[in-house]
Coordinates of C-alpha atoms in Angstrom, one line a residue:
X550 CA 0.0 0.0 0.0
X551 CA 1.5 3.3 -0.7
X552 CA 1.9 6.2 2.0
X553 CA -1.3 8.3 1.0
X554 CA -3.4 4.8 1.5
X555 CA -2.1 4.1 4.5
X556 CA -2.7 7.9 5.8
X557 CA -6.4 7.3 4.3
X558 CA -7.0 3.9 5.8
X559 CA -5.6 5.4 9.8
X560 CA -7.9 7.9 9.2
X561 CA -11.1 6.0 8.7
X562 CA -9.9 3.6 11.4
X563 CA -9.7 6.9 13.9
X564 CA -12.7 8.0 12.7
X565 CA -14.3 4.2 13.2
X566 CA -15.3 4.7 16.8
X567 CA -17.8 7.4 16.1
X568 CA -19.0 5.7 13.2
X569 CA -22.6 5.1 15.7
X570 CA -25.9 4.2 15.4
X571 CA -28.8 6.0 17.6
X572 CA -32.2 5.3 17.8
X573 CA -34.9 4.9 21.1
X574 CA -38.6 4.2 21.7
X575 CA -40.7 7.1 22.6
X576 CA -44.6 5.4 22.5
X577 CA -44.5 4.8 25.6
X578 CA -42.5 7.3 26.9
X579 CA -39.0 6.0 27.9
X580 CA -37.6 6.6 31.0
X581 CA -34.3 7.1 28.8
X582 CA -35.5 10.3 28.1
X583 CA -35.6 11.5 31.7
X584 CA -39.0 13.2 31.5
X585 CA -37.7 15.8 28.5
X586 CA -39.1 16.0 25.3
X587 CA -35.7 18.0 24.1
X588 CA -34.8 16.5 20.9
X589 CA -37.5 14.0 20.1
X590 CA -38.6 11.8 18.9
X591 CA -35.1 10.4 17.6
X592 CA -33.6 11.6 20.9
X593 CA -35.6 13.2 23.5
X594 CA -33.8 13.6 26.5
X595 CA -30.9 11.8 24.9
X596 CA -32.5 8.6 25.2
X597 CA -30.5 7.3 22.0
X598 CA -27.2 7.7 24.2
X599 CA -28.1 4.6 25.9
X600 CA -26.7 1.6 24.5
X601 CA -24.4 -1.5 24.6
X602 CA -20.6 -0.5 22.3
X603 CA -19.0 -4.3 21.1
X604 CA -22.0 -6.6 20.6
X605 CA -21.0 -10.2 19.4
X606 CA -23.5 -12.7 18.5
X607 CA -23.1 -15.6 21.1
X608 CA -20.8 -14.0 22.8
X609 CA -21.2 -13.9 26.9
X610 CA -20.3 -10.6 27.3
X611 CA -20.1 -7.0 25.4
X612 CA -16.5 -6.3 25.2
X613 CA -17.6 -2.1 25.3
X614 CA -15.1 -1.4 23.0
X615 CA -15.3 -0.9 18.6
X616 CA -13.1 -3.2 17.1
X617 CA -12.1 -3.3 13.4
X618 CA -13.1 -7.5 13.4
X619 CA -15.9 -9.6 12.6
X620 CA -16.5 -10.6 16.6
X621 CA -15.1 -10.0 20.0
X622 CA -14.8 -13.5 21.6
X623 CA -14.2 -17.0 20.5
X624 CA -17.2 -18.8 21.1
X625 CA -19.5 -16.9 19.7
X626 CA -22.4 -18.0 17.6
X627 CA -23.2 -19.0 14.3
X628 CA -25.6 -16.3 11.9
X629 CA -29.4 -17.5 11.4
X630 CA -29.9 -14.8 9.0
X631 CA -27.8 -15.6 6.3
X632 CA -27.3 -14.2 2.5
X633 CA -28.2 -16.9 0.6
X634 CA -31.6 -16.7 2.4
X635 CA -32.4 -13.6 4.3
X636 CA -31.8 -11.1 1.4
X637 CA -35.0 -9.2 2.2
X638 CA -34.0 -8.9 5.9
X639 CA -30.5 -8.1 5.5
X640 CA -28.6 -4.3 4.6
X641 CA -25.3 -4.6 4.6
X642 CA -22.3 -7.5 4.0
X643 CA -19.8 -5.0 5.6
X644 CA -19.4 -2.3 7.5
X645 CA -18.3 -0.1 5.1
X646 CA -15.2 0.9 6.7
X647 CA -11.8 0.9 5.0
X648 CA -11.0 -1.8 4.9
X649 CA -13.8 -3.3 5.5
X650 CA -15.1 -5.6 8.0
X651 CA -17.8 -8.2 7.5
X652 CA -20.8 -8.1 9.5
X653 CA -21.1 -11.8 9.9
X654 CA -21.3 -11.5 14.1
X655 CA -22.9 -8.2 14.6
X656 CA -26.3 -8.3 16.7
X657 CA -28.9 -8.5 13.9
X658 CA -27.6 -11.4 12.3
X659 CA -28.8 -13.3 15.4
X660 CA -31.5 -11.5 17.1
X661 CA -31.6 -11.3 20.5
X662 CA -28.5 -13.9 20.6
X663 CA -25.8 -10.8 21.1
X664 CA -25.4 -9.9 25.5
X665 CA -25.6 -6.6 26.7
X666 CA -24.2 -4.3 29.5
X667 CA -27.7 -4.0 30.7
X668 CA -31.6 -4.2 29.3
X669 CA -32.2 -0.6 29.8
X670 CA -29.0 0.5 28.2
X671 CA -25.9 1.9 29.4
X672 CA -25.2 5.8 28.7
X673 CA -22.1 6.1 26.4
X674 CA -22.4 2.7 25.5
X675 CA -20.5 1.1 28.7
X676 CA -18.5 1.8 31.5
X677 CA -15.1 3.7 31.5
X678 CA -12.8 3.3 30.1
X679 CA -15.1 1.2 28.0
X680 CA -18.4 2.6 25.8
X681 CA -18.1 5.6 23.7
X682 CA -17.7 8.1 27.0
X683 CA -20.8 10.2 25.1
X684 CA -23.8 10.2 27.8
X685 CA -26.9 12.5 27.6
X686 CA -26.8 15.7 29.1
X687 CA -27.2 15.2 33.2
X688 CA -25.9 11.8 33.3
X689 CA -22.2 10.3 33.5
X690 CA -21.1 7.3 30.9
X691 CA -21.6 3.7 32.4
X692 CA -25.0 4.4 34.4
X693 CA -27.3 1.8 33.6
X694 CA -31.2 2.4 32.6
X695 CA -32.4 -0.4 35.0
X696 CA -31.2 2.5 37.9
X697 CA -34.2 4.2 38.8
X698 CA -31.9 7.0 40.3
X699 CA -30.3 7.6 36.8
X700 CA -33.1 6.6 34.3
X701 CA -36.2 7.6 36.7
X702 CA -39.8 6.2 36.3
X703 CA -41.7 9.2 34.1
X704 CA -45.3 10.5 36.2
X705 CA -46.5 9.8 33.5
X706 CA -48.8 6.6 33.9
X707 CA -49.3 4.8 30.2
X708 CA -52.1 1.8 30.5
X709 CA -52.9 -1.2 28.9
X710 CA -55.7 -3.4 28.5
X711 CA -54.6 -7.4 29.1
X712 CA -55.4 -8.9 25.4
X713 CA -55.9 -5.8 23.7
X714 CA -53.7 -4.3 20.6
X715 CA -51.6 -1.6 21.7
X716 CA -49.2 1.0 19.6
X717 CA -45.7 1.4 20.0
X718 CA -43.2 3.5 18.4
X719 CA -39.7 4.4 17.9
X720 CA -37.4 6.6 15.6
X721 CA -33.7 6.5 14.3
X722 CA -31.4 8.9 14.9
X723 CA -28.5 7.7 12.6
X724 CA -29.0 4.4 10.9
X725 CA -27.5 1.1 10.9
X726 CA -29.7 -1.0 9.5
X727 CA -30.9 -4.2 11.7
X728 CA -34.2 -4.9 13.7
X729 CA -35.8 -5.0 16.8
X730 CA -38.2 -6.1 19.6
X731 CA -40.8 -4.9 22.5
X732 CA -40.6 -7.4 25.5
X733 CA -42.3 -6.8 29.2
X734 CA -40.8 -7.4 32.6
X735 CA -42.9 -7.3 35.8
X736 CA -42.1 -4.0 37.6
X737 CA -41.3 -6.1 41.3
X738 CA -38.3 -7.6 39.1
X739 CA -35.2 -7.2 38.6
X740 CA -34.8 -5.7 34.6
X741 CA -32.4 -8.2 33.8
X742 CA -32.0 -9.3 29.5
X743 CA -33.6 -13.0 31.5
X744 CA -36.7 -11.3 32.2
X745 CA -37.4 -9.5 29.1
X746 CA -36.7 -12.5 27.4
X747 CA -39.8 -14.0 29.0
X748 CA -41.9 -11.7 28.1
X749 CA -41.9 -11.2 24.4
X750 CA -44.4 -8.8 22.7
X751 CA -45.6 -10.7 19.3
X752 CA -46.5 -8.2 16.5
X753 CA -50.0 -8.0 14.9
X754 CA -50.1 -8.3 11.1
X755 CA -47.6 -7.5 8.3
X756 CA -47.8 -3.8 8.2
X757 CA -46.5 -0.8 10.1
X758 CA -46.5 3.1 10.0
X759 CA -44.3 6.3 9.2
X760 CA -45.5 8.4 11.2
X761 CA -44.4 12.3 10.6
X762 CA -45.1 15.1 12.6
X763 CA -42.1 14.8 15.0
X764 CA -43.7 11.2 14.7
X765 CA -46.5 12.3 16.6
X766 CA -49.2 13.1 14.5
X767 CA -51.5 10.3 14.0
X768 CA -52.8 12.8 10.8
X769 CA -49.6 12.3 9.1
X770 CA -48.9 8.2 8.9
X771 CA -48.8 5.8 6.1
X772 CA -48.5 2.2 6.2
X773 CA -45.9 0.2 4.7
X774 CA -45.1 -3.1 4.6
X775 CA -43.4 -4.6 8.0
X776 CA -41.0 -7.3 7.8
X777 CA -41.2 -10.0 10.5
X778 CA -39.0 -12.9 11.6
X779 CA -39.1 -15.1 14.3
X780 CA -38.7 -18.9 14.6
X781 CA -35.9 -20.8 15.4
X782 CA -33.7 -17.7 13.9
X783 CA -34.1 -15.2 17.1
X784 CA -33.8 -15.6 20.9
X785 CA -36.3 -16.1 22.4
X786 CA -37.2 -18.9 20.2
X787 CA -40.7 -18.5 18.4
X788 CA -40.9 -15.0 19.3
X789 CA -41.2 -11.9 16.6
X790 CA -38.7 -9.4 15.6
X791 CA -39.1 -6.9 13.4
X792 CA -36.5 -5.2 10.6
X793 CA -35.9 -1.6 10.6
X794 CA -37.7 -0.4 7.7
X795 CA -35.5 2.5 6.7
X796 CA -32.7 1.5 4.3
X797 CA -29.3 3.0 5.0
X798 CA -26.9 4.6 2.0
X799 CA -24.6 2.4 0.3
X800 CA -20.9 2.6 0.6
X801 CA -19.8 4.6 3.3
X802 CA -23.4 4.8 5.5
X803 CA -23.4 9.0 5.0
X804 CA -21.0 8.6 8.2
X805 CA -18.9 11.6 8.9
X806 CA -20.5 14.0 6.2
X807 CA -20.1 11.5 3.6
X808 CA -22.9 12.2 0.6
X809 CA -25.3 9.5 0.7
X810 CA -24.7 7.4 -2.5
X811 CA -28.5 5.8 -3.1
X812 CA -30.1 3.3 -0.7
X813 CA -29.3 -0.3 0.2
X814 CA -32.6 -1.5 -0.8
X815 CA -35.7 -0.5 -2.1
X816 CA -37.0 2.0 0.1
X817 CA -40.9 2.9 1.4
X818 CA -42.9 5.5 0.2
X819 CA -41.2 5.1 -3.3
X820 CA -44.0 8.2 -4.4
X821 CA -41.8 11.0 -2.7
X822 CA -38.9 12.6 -2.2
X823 CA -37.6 13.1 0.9
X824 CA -34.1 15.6 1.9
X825 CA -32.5 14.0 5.0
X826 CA -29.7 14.3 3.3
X827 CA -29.7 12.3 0.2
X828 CA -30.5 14.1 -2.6
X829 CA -33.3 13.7 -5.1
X830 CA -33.7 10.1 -4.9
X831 CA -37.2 9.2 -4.8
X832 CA -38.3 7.4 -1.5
X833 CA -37.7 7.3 2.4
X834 CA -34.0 6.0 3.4
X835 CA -30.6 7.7 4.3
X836 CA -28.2 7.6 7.7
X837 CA -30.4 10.8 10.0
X838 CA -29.3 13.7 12.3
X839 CA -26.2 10.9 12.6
X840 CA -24.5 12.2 9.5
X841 CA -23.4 15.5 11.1
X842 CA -21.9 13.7 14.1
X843 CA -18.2 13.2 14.2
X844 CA -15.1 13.9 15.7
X845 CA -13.9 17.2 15.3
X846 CA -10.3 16.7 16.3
X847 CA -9.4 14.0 13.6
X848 CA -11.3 16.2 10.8
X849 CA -12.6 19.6 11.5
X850 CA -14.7 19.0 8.3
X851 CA -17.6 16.3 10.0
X852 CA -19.4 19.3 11.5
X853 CA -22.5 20.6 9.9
X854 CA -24.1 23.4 9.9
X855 CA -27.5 24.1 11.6
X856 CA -29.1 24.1 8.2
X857 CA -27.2 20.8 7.5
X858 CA -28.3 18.9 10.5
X859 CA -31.8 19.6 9.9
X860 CA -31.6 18.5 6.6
X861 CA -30.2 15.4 7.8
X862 CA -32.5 14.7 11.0
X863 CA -35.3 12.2 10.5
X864 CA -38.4 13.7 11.8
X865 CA -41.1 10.9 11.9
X866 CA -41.0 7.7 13.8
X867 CA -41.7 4.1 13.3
X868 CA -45.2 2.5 14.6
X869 CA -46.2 -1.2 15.3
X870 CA -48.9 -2.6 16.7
X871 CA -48.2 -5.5 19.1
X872 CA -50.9 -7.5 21.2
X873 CA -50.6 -7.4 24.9
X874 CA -51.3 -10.6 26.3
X875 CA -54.6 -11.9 27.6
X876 CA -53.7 -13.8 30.6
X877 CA -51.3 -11.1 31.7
X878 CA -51.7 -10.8 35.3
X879 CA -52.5 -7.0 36.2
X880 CA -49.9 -4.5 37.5
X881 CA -47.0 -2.7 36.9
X882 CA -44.7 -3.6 34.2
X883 CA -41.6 -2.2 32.3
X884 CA -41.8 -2.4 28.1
X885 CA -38.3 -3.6 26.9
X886 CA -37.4 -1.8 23.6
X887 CA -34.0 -3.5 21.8
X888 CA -32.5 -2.5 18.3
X889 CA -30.0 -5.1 17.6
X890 CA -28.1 -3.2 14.5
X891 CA -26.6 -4.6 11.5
X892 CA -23.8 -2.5 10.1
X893 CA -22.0 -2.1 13.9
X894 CA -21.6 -4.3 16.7
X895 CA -23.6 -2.0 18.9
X896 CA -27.5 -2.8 20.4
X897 CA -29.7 0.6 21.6
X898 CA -31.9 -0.2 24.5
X899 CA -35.1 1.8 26.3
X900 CA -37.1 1.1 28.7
X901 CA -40.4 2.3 29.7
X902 CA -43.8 1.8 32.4
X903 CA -46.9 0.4 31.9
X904 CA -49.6 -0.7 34.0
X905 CA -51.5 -3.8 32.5
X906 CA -55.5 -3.5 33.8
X907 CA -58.1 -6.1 33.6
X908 CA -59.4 -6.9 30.3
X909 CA -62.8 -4.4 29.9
X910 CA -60.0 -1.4 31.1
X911 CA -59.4 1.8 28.7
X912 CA -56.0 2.2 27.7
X913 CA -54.3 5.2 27.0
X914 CA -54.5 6.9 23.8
X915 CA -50.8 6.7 22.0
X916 CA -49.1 9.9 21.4
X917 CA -51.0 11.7 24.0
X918 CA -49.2 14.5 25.1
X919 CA -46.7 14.6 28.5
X920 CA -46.8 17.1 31.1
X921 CA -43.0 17.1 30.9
X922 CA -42.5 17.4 35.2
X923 CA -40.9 14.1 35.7
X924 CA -37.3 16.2 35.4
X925 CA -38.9 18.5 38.1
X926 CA -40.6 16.2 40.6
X927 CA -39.4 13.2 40.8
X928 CA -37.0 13.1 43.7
X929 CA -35.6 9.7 42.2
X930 CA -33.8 10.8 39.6
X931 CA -35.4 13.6 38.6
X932 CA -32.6 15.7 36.7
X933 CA -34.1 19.1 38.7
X934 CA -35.9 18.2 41.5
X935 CA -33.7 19.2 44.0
X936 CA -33.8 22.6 42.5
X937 CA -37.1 23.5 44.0
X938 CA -35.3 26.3 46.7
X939 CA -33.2 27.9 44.2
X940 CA -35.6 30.2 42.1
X941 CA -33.5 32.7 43.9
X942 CA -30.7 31.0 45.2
X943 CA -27.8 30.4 42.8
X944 CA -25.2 29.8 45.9
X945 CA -24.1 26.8 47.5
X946 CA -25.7 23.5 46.4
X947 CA -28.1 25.5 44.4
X948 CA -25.2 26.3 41.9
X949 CA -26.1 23.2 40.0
X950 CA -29.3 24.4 39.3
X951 CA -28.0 26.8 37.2
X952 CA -25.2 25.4 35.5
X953 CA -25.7 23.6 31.7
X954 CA -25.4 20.1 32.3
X955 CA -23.8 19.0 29.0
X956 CA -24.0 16.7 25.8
X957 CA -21.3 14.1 26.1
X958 CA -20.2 15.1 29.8
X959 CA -18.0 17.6 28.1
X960 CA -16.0 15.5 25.4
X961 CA -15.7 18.4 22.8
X962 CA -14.9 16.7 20.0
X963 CA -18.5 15.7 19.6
X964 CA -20.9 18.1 17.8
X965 CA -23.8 18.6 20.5
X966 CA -27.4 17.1 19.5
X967 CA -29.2 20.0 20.6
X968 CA -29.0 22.5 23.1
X969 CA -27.4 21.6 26.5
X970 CA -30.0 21.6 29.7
X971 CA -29.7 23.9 33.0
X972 CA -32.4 23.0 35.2
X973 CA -33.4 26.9 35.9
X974 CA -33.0 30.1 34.1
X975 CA -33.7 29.8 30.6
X976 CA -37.6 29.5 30.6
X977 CA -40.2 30.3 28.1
X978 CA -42.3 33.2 29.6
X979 CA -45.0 31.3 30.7
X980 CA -42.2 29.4 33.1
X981 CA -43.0 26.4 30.7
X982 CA -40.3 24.5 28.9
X983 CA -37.9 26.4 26.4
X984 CA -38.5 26.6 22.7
X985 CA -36.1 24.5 20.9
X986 CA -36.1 22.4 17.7
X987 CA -33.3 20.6 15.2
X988 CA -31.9 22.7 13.8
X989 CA -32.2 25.7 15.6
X990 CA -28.4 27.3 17.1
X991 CA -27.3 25.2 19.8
X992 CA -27.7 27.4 23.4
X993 CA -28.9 26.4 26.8
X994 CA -32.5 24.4 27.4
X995 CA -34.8 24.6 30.4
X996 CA -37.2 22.1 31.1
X997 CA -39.8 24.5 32.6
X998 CA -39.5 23.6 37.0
X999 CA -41.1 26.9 37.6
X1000 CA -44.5 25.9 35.8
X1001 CA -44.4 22.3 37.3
X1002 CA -43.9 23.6 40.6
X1003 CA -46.5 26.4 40.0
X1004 CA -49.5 24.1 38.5
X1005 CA -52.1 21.8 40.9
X1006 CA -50.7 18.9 40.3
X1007 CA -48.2 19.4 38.2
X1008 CA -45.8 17.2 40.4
X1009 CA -48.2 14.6 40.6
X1010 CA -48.3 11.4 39.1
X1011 CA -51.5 11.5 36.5
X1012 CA -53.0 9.0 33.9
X1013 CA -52.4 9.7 29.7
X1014 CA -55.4 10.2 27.7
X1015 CA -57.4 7.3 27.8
X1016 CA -59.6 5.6 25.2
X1017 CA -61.8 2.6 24.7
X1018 CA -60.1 0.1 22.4
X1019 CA -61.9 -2.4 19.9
X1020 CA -61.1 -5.1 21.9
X1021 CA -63.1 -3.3 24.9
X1022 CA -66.0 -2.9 22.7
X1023 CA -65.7 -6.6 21.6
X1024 CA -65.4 -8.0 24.9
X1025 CA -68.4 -5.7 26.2
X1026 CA -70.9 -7.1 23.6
X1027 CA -69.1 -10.1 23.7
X1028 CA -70.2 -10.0 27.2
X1029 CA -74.0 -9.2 26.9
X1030 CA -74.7 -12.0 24.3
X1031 CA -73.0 -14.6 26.7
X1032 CA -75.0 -13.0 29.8
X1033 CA -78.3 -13.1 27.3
X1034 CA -77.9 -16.9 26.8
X1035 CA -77.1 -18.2 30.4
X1036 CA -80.5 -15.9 31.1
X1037 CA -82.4 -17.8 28.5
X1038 CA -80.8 -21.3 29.7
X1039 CA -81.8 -20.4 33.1
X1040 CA -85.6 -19.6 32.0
X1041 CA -86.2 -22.7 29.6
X1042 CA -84.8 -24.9 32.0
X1043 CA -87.0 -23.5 34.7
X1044 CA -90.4 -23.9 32.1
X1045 CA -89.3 -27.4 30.7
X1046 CA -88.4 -28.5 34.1
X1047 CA -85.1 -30.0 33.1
X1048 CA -86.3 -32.2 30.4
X1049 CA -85.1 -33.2 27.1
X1050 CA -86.6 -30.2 25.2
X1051 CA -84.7 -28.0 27.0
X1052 CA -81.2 -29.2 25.6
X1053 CA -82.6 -29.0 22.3
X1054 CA -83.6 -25.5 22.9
X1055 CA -80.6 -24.5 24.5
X1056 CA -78.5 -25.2 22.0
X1057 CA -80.2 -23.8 19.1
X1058 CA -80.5 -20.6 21.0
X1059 CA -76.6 -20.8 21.2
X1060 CA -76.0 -21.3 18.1
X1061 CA -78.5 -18.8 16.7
X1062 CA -76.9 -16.0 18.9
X1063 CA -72.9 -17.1 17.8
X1064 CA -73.7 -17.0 14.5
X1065 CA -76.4 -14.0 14.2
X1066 CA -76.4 -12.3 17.7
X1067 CA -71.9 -11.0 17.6
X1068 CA -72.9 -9.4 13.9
X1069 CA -70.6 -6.3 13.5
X1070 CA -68.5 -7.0 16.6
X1071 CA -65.7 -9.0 15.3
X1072 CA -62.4 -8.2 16.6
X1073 CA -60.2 -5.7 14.6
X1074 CA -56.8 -4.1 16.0
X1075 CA -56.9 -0.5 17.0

């Protein structure tokens, strides 16, 4: 190789370690995000900075590091989505690095199969010296999600109905192909990878949703088809994982400001043409806000503009429709959200809290809005809630309260997401949250204490919207037909006096009401 390639190839290997995915699950809202609604959906609260760095399939632990080969340990585990098979599930044969690596033991190519630091993720990826030392704004690298103290449960209180079909949602903040899963763990347990694993959430049908709007507007969704696979080729066995719909950019990913060279398979919504970054290509794919991140010391060059990174930024989210199940117990559980990508050994993990009711229950309407005081209020964990003496103290302990906590814990060679977030001082007028969006020149963020405080209840816990489902409505008239036969039972049997002709009678009355009286109450999904 002659001098200039090996200059170019030390260069893209410096550069490798940046070279990151980010994604996180905001329907429910994640306790990743910390209460803050900063950034989303890709990213709200920095929930995408919690993740698992040097994923090998098989392999018994994450070795927290990137390396430039095809696994980490020497055990390990064979692929079960393979080439010669799993086109239509599969992105990318390499990495795209120079040179490049093959992707043969990264996460996706055995869902589920690759460990993890921990189920909720890990901010910056690991624990120092490990990970990617690039925690969200408030936290240190190496805190785990499963903390209540460092990921804290939102006041927020999302509910499902046992048996019903529920929405979920999550969005990409730079793309790396792969897939994913929604798994439950009972609240009273430990959230260990064991647990979730127990509790898989199976999807519902062969379609999902774009869903724009910041990917909240229900308004502004269109269906595509999903891609499922389950089987013998994930863990758990015979559970359902789902592949990231959005197709990447060929070549080099769009990494590092890198143009985005056409997609790396057909993408969805082939009827428009989207910017992210791509050009005029029709269709929805491309790398996200992910493109402008970099680090600065190695090349000066990877940092955008504001009017690049918006370009860049997705700004929808991805929406499935899983079935809770029936037999559930009631009570308080924790949704498991885990990307396993396919272009890096890395896995993004969120987690969030639902309460499961009895089957007949409303659940709550997805995408309702938040009050946003969880940051505020919650004393465990909550980012600002010690802050409630210092509206006019900035002395003492009350220093932190108006001090920027950062993006990355200070590593400058990162180009911040978004604004950086001080507890107090930078309100709207109404004491509310600031005004910030992507795009917009990077400053300081305030999640809006003073109105939380202020407002009856605004440090309380309180219930999401709530609505009555189809399956509710099924299950009610599913429920008057069965209570309208045992009353007829009850009444021939009393005339007949318990003879012959009542049998008769009894079960042509049953089948006359299964097949005539449940008209125009069959179950559909939400």
């Amino acid at each position: 190789m002659c001098q200039q390639g090996r200059i170019l190839a030390l260069s893209l290997l410096l550069l490798c370690p940046l070279c990151e995915s980010h994604g996180s699950m905001y329907e429910p809202p994640s306790r990743n995000s910390l209460g803050l609604n900063l950034l989303g959906p890709t990213c709200a609260g920095g929930a995408c900075q919690w993740y698992t760095q040097g994923a090998t399939i098989g392999c018994d632990r994450p070795s927290g590091r990137f390396e430039p080969t095809e696994k980490d340990c020497e055990e390990g585990a064979e692929p079960t989505l393979v080439w010669w098979r799993d086109t239509d599930l599969l992105e990318y044969e390499t990495d795209g690095h120079s040179p490049p690596v093959n992707t043969t033991y990264f996460p996706w190519r055995y869902p589920g199969s690759a460990p993890v630091f921990d189920a909720c993720g890990t901010a910056g990826g690991g624990v120092p010296p490990l990970g990617q030392l690039d925690p969200p704004p408030g936290r240190r690298a190496g805190a785990l999600g499963s903390d209540p103290s460092q990921a804290p449960k939102l006041l927020e209180i999302t509910i499902w109905e046992a048996g019903s079909v529920v929405e979920v949602a999550w969005a990409v903040a730079a793309n790396h192909g792969g897939g994913y899963q929604y798994r439950l763990c009972p609240a009273s347990e430990p959230l260990t990878e064991e647990c979730f694993q127990r509790f898989p959430l199976q999807f519902v049908g062969d379609k999902q949703w774009i869903q724009f709007g910041n990917g909240l507007d229900t308004s502004k969704r269109f269906e595509i088809p999903a891609k499922r696979v389950g089987g013998d080729k994930v863990i758990p066995f015979g559970s359902s994982w789902t592949k990231n719909p959005i197709p990447g950019c060929v070549i080099n990913g769009a990494r590092e400001k890198e143009p985005c060279l056409g997609p790396t398979s057909s993408p969805p919504l082939p009827f428009a043409v989207f910017a992210y970054g791509q050009g005029s290509a029709k269709g929805l794919f491309g790398y996200g806000g992910g493109h402008c991140m970099g680090n600065q010391t190695v090349n000066p060059d990877v940092k955008c503009t504001d009017t690049e990174y918006r370009a860049a930024s997705f700004d929808f989210g991805i929406v499935d429709k899983v079935r809770v199940p029936a037999d559930l117990p009631p009570g308080e559980y924790v949704v498991g959200f885990r990307w396993d990508c396919e272009q890096t050994k890395q896995i993004w993990s969120s987690c969030a809290d639902v309460t499961v009711a009895v089957r007949g229950s409303p659940s709550t309407k997805p995408f309702s809005p938040q009050k946003g005081c969880t940051a505020c209020c919650n004393p465990v964990g909550g980012l600002c809630a010690n802050c409630t003496g210092c509206l006019h103290d900035r002395t003492g302990a009350c220093a932190y309260c108006w001090t920027p906590q950062v993006w990355w814990d200070g590593v400058r060679h990162w180009s911040p997401r978004a604004s950086h977030v001080q507890c107090l001082g930078f309100e709207s007028e109404d004491g509310g949250a600031s005004v910030w969006d992507v795009g917009d020149p990077v400053g300081i963020w305030s999640p809006g204490c003073p109105k939380c405080w202020r407002d009856k209840g605004g440090c309380e816990e309180h219930v999401r919207e709530l609505v009555v489902s189809s399956s509710n409505i099924f299950f009610e008239k599913e429920k008057q037909e069965e209570d309208k036969v045992t009353w007829w039972k009850g009444a021939l049997a009393w005339i007949a006096g318990g003879s012959v002709v009542v049998v008769g009678l009894t079960l042509a009355l049953t089948v006359f009401s299964t097949n005539f009286g449940r008209t125009g109450y069959q179950q559909v999904s939400p």
